Tab-separated table of C-alpha atoms in Angstrom:
chain	number	residue	atom	x	y	z
A	1	MET	CA	-26.864	33.121	3.983
A	2	GLY	CA	-24.414	35.669	5.349
A	3	LEU	CA	-20.685	35.306	5.769
A	4	LEU	CA	-20.907	34.928	9.548
A	5	ASP	CA	-23.495	32.175	9.191
A	6	ALA	CA	-21.245	30.362	6.741
A	7	LEU	CA	-18.298	30.665	9.084
A	8	GLY	CA	-20.433	29.327	11.900
A	9	ILE	CA	-21.373	26.241	9.916
A	10	GLY	CA	-17.802	25.619	8.912
A	11	GLY	CA	-16.618	26.019	12.487
A	12	VAL	CA	-19.077	23.501	13.926
A	13	GLY	CA	-18.472	21.014	11.126
A	14	GLN	CA	-14.719	21.273	11.481
A	15	LYS	CA	-14.958	20.867	15.247
A	16	ALA	CA	-17.050	17.729	14.766
A	17	TYR	CA	-14.565	16.281	12.289
A	18	HIS	CA	-11.634	17.149	14.564
A	19	ALA	CA	-13.317	15.467	17.554
A	20	HIS	CA	-13.963	12.396	15.377
A	21	VAL	CA	-10.280	12.193	14.379
A	22	GLN	CA	-9.216	12.606	18.015
A	23	ALA	CA	-11.523	9.750	18.997
A	24	MET	CA	-9.969	7.438	16.428
A	25	ASP	CA	-6.502	8.327	17.721
A	26	LEU	CA	-7.623	7.507	21.265
A	27	ARG	CA	-8.945	4.122	20.086
A	28	LYS	CA	-5.572	3.329	18.527
A	29	LYS	CA	-4.038	4.025	21.936
A	30	GLU	CA	-6.651	1.662	23.469
A	31	LYS	CA	-8.213	4.493	25.486
A	32	TYR	CA	-11.706	3.280	24.700
A	33	GLN	CA	-13.713	5.149	27.327
A	34	GLU	CA	-12.108	8.469	26.391
A	35	ALA	CA	-12.654	7.662	22.721
A	36	GLU	CA	-16.372	7.059	23.284
A	37	GLN	CA	-16.700	10.364	25.095
A	38	LYS	CA	-14.992	12.132	22.221
A	39	LEU	CA	-17.292	10.357	19.731
A	40	ASP	CA	-20.307	11.563	21.714
A	41	GLU	CA	-18.956	15.092	21.350
A	42	ALA	CA	-18.385	14.598	17.617
A	43	MET	CA	-21.921	13.268	17.197
A	44	ARG	CA	-23.457	16.293	18.909
A	45	LEU	CA	-21.420	18.665	16.768
A	46	TYR	CA	-22.155	16.783	13.536
A	47	GLN	CA	-25.869	17.018	14.306
A	48	GLN	CA	-25.596	20.741	14.981
A	49	ALA	CA	-23.670	21.302	11.750
A	50	TRP	CA	-26.214	19.241	9.775
A	51	ASP	CA	-29.132	21.188	11.244
A	52	LYS	CA	-27.413	24.452	10.288
A	53	GLY	CA	-26.964	23.328	6.685
A	54	GLU	CA	-23.441	21.859	6.588
A	55	ARG	CA	-23.129	19.870	3.368
A	56	ARG	CA	-19.394	19.409	2.743
A	57	PHE	CA	-18.497	15.867	1.770
A	58	ASP	CA	-15.907	15.054	4.440
A	59	ILE	CA	-18.137	16.353	7.240
A	60	LEU	CA	-21.174	14.460	5.972
A	61	ARG	CA	-19.235	11.228	5.515
A	62	GLY	CA	-17.928	11.446	9.079
A	63	TYR	CA	-21.460	12.057	10.344
A	64	ALA	CA	-22.856	9.126	8.359
A	65	VAL	CA	-20.147	6.768	9.606
A	66	LEU	CA	-20.939	7.681	13.212
A	67	CYS	CA	-24.663	7.247	12.590
A	68	MET	CA	-24.000	3.726	11.309
A	69	ARG	CA	-21.741	3.001	14.245
A	70	ARG	CA	-24.630	3.956	16.558
A	71	GLY	CA	-27.128	1.867	14.588
A	72	ASP	CA	-29.066	4.782	13.051
A	73	PHE	CA	-28.952	3.486	9.500
A	74	GLU	CA	-31.922	5.502	8.256
A	75	LYS	CA	-30.166	8.741	9.206
A	76	ALA	CA	-26.877	7.501	7.751
A	77	ARG	CA	-28.629	6.771	4.456
A	78	GLU	CA	-30.192	10.256	4.400
A	79	VAL	CA	-26.824	11.911	5.064
A	80	MET	CA	-25.003	9.858	2.433
A	81	LEU	CA	-27.626	10.625	-0.210
A	82	GLU	CA	-27.046	14.301	0.529
A	83	ALA	CA	-23.264	13.841	0.344
A	84	ASN	CA	-23.720	12.207	-3.060
A	85	LYS	CA	-24.920	15.562	-4.432
A	86	ASP	CA	-21.433	17.052	-4.065
A	87	LYS	CA	-20.337	17.702	-7.661
A	88	THR	CA	-16.725	18.296	-6.598
A	89	MET	CA	-16.347	14.765	-5.233
A	90	THR	CA	-13.166	13.013	-6.389
A	91	PRO	CA	-13.294	9.429	-7.741
A	92	ASP	CA	-11.646	8.173	-4.540
A	93	LYS	CA	-14.249	9.872	-2.375
A	94	ARG	CA	-17.080	8.525	-4.537
A	95	GLN	CA	-15.666	5.047	-4.075
A	96	GLN	CA	-15.545	5.594	-0.303
A	97	LEU	CA	-19.142	6.767	-0.290
A	98	ARG	CA	-20.316	3.764	-2.301
A	99	MET	CA	-18.555	1.416	0.109
A	100	ASP	CA	-20.186	3.111	3.096
A	101	PHE	CA	-23.579	3.108	1.387
A	102	ALA	CA	-23.272	-0.599	0.564
A	103	LEU	CA	-22.551	-1.441	4.198
A	104	CYS	CA	-25.524	0.677	5.232
A	105	GLN	CA	-27.767	-1.204	2.792
A	106	TRP	CA	-26.534	-4.506	4.213
A	107	LYS	CA	-27.330	-3.443	7.753
A	108	MET	CA	-30.786	-2.340	6.600
A	109	GLY	CA	-31.476	-5.871	5.375
A	110	LYS	CA	-30.800	-5.262	1.664
A	111	LEU	CA	-27.849	-7.585	1.125
A	112	ASP	CA	-28.319	-8.108	-2.624
A	113	LYS	CA	-28.559	-4.346	-3.214
A	114	ALA	CA	-25.505	-3.856	-1.006
A	115	ILE	CA	-23.498	-6.261	-3.164
A	116	GLU	CA	-24.603	-4.413	-6.322
A	117	THR	CA	-23.469	-1.104	-4.806
A	118	MET	CA	-20.177	-2.608	-3.693
A	119	GLU	CA	-19.632	-3.984	-7.202
A	120	ARG	CA	-19.827	-0.416	-8.522
A	121	ALA	CA	-17.287	0.651	-5.915
A	122	ALA	CA	-15.042	-2.272	-6.883
A	123	SER	CA	-15.212	-1.407	-10.591
A	124	GLY	CA	-12.402	1.098	-10.029
A	125	THR	CA	-9.059	0.459	-8.404
A	126	LYS	CA	-9.258	-2.316	-5.834
A	127	SER	CA	-7.853	-1.664	-2.379
A	128	GLY	CA	-7.627	-3.596	0.861
A	129	SER	CA	-10.773	-1.821	2.044
A	130	ILE	CA	-12.692	-2.861	-1.077
A	131	TYR	CA	-11.512	-6.459	-0.804
A	132	ASN	CA	-12.506	-6.684	2.843
A	133	ALA	CA	-15.871	-4.946	2.568
A	134	MET	CA	-16.973	-7.046	-0.396
A	135	GLY	CA	-15.604	-10.131	1.355
A	136	VAL	CA	-17.928	-9.469	4.291
A	137	LEU	CA	-20.963	-9.113	2.023
A	138	LEU	CA	-20.259	-12.164	-0.136
A	139	THR	CA	-19.536	-14.270	2.932
A	140	GLU	CA	-22.847	-13.152	4.453
A	141	GLN	CA	-24.638	-14.057	1.237
A	142	ALA	CA	-22.990	-17.483	1.164
A	143	ARG	CA	-23.900	-18.008	4.835
A	144	GLU	CA	-27.545	-17.525	3.858
A	145	THR	CA	-27.607	-19.501	0.610
A	146	GLY	CA	-24.986	-22.220	1.088
A	147	ASP	CA	-23.394	-21.307	-2.258
A	148	PHE	CA	-19.779	-20.396	-1.505
A	149	GLU	CA	-18.344	-20.276	-5.035
A	150	ARG	CA	-18.325	-16.510	-5.408
A	151	ALA	CA	-17.288	-15.812	-1.812
A	152	MET	CA	-14.427	-18.281	-2.134
A	153	ALA	CA	-13.161	-16.735	-5.381
A	154	TRP	CA	-13.300	-13.198	-3.970
A	155	ASN	CA	-11.768	-14.023	-0.590
A	156	GLN	CA	-8.987	-16.006	-2.229
A	157	GLU	CA	-8.210	-13.007	-4.449
A	158	ALA	CA	-8.193	-10.767	-1.368
A	159	TYR	CA	-5.876	-13.221	0.384
A	160	GLU	CA	-3.480	-13.156	-2.568
A	161	TYR	CA	-3.588	-9.348	-2.435
A	162	ASP	CA	-2.569	-9.309	1.257
A	163	ASP	CA	-2.242	-12.564	3.179
A	164	GLU	CA	-1.405	-10.809	6.448
A	165	ASP	CA	-4.392	-8.455	6.642
A	166	ALA	CA	-6.435	-9.210	9.777
A	167	GLU	CA	-9.781	-8.439	8.142
A	168	THR	CA	-8.998	-10.656	5.162
A	169	LEU	CA	-8.011	-13.486	7.493
A	170	ASP	CA	-11.222	-12.954	9.459
A	171	ASN	CA	-13.321	-13.146	6.279
A	172	MET	CA	-11.575	-16.396	5.353
A	173	GLY	CA	-12.268	-17.763	8.812
A	174	GLN	CA	-15.934	-16.820	8.746
A	175	MET	CA	-16.336	-18.272	5.263
A	176	TYR	CA	-14.797	-21.638	6.238
A	177	LEU	CA	-16.820	-21.742	9.452
A	178	SER	CA	-20.043	-21.219	7.485
A	179	MET	CA	-18.942	-23.886	5.004
A	180	SER	CA	-18.406	-26.237	7.935
A	181	GLU	CA	-21.908	-25.555	9.234
A	182	TRP	CA	-23.451	-26.236	5.839
A	183	SER	CA	-21.416	-29.438	5.423
A	184	SER	CA	-22.634	-30.565	8.833
A	185	LYS	CA	-26.254	-29.971	7.797
A	186	ARG	CA	-25.674	-32.171	4.757
A	187	GLY	CA	-24.236	-34.921	6.926
A	188	GLU	CA	-20.695	-34.483	5.570
A	189	ALA	CA	-18.967	-34.868	8.923
A	190	GLU	CA	-15.387	-35.282	7.691
A	191	GLU	CA	-15.654	-32.302	5.337
A	192	SER	CA	-17.192	-30.232	8.118
A	193	ARG	CA	-14.329	-31.031	10.503
A	194	ALA	CA	-11.725	-30.115	7.895
A	195	GLN	CA	-13.443	-26.794	7.160
A	196	ARG	CA	-13.762	-26.015	10.855
A	197	ALA	CA	-10.026	-26.629	11.264
A	198	GLU	CA	-9.354	-24.209	8.393
A	199	ALA	CA	-11.589	-21.609	10.052
A	200	LEU	CA	-9.802	-22.012	13.381
A	201	ALA	CA	-6.412	-21.531	11.729
A	202	TYR	CA	-7.522	-18.341	9.987
A	203	PHE	CA	-9.100	-16.918	13.147
A	204	GLU	CA	-5.914	-17.655	15.074
A	205	ARG	CA	-3.828	-15.817	12.477
A	206	ALA	CA	-6.266	-12.896	12.423
A	207	TRP	CA	-6.120	-12.674	16.215
A	208	GLN	CA	-2.332	-12.768	16.175
A	209	GLU	CA	-2.257	-9.945	13.626
A	210	LYS	CA	-4.867	-7.853	15.451
A	211	PRO	CA	-5.929	-9.041	18.932
A	212	THR	CA	-8.397	-6.150	19.245
A	213	GLN	CA	-10.458	-7.220	16.205
A	214	ILE	CA	-13.682	-8.300	17.864
A	215	THR	CA	-15.052	-10.691	15.250
A	216	SER	CA	-11.970	-12.865	14.917
A	217	ALA	CA	-11.355	-12.801	18.674
A	218	TYR	CA	-14.955	-13.877	19.259
A	219	TYR	CA	-14.887	-16.785	16.820
A	220	TYR	CA	-11.397	-17.903	17.808
A	221	ALA	CA	-12.374	-17.941	21.476
A	222	LYS	CA	-15.679	-19.659	20.703
A	223	LEU	CA	-13.981	-22.483	18.825
A	224	LYS	CA	-11.273	-22.877	21.478
A	225	LEU	CA	-13.952	-23.023	24.166
A	226	GLU	CA	-15.813	-25.694	22.189
A	227	ASP	CA	-12.539	-27.636	22.029
A	228	GLY	CA	-12.167	-27.422	25.814
A	229	ASP	CA	-9.363	-24.849	25.858
A	230	ARG	CA	-10.977	-22.481	28.337
A	231	GLU	CA	-7.674	-20.857	29.266
A	232	LYS	CA	-6.989	-19.762	25.687
A	233	ALA	CA	-10.553	-18.565	25.227
A	234	ARG	CA	-10.246	-16.414	28.335
A	235	GLU	CA	-6.948	-14.969	27.136
A	236	VAL	CA	-8.408	-14.040	23.753
A	237	LEU	CA	-11.612	-12.537	25.140
A	238	SER	CA	-9.781	-10.586	27.840
A	239	GLY	CA	-8.168	-8.558	25.087
A	240	ILE	CA	-11.518	-7.230	23.814
A	241	LYS	CA	-13.554	-6.935	27.018
A	242	ASP	CA	-13.208	-3.135	27.178
A	243	ILE	CA	-13.781	-2.490	23.467
A	244	PRO	CA	-17.269	-1.191	22.563
A	245	VAL	CA	-19.237	-3.492	20.265
A	246	THR	CA	-20.751	-1.197	17.637
A	247	ALA	CA	-23.631	-1.765	15.237
A	248	MET	CA	-21.181	-2.228	12.334
A	249	ILE	CA	-19.636	-5.386	13.775
A	250	GLN	CA	-21.032	-8.696	12.497
A	251	ILE	CA	-21.418	-10.043	16.047
A	252	GLU	CA	-24.136	-8.665	18.305
A	253	LYS	CA	-23.041	-7.338	21.685
A	254	GLU	CA	-25.332	-9.861	23.414
A	255	LYS	CA	-23.430	-12.766	21.833
A	256	VAL	CA	-20.058	-11.319	22.822
A	257	ASP	CA	-21.269	-10.788	26.395
A	258	ALA	CA	-22.711	-14.313	26.550
A	259	LEU	CA	-19.449	-15.890	25.369
A	260	MET	CA	-17.450	-13.873	27.872
A	261	LYS	CA	-19.750	-15.046	30.633
A	262	GLU	CA	-19.406	-18.643	29.490
A	263	ALA	CA	-15.598	-18.334	29.443
A	264	GLY	CA	-15.537	-16.603	32.806
A	265	VAL	CA	-14.048	-13.315	31.608
């Protein structure tokens, strides 16, 4: 490969990464439509760079993250496996890649493998991102099995690490809501009500910390609507009505749309 070809690859890859960063900045400013347009641009450029042979870690990770966001988990997996070949990867970047790969495995229906991968990521220094990502996976596992011991221990540790983090509060809420559903199935009505109340309190706190977090807004509004507080449900859902529901969110877009319709948003 000649020098000009190499410069061409680098230019396209850098442009893709720059467009991706711009999109994230636009999202922070709640300019969601503009952000989506910029993400479309980033996606096109990432694809071009990939086709031309771009294999730098940061570019590939950005591409993989966008692939997951769009629901193309097979492509994301392929890109991340290629990124894993980078021998210059720092420990922090390897941890990031393992976290991303674990979430990809989960979305591909391999929850147990995802937890194993996340455990390897968590074997190093724990961060808020590690606590929250593993919290999602363990809560999902508990939702399926009804065994909440491990999810409870992990989420409690995450809560002690940062009791004001919106994602941590959301994980706590989802865990208690699932516990309530399992208690209800077992006929433990009083226990179920107490757990539901805990879930509601955590979702309310998560929403107060970050009103644009779709999962906590969805569950908070859903519970308030069930309790007959339609006005509050509408207020909560109004804050997320313009935010795109991506493939990486635990709630499907159809469920969000259905709840908004039910609440009259």
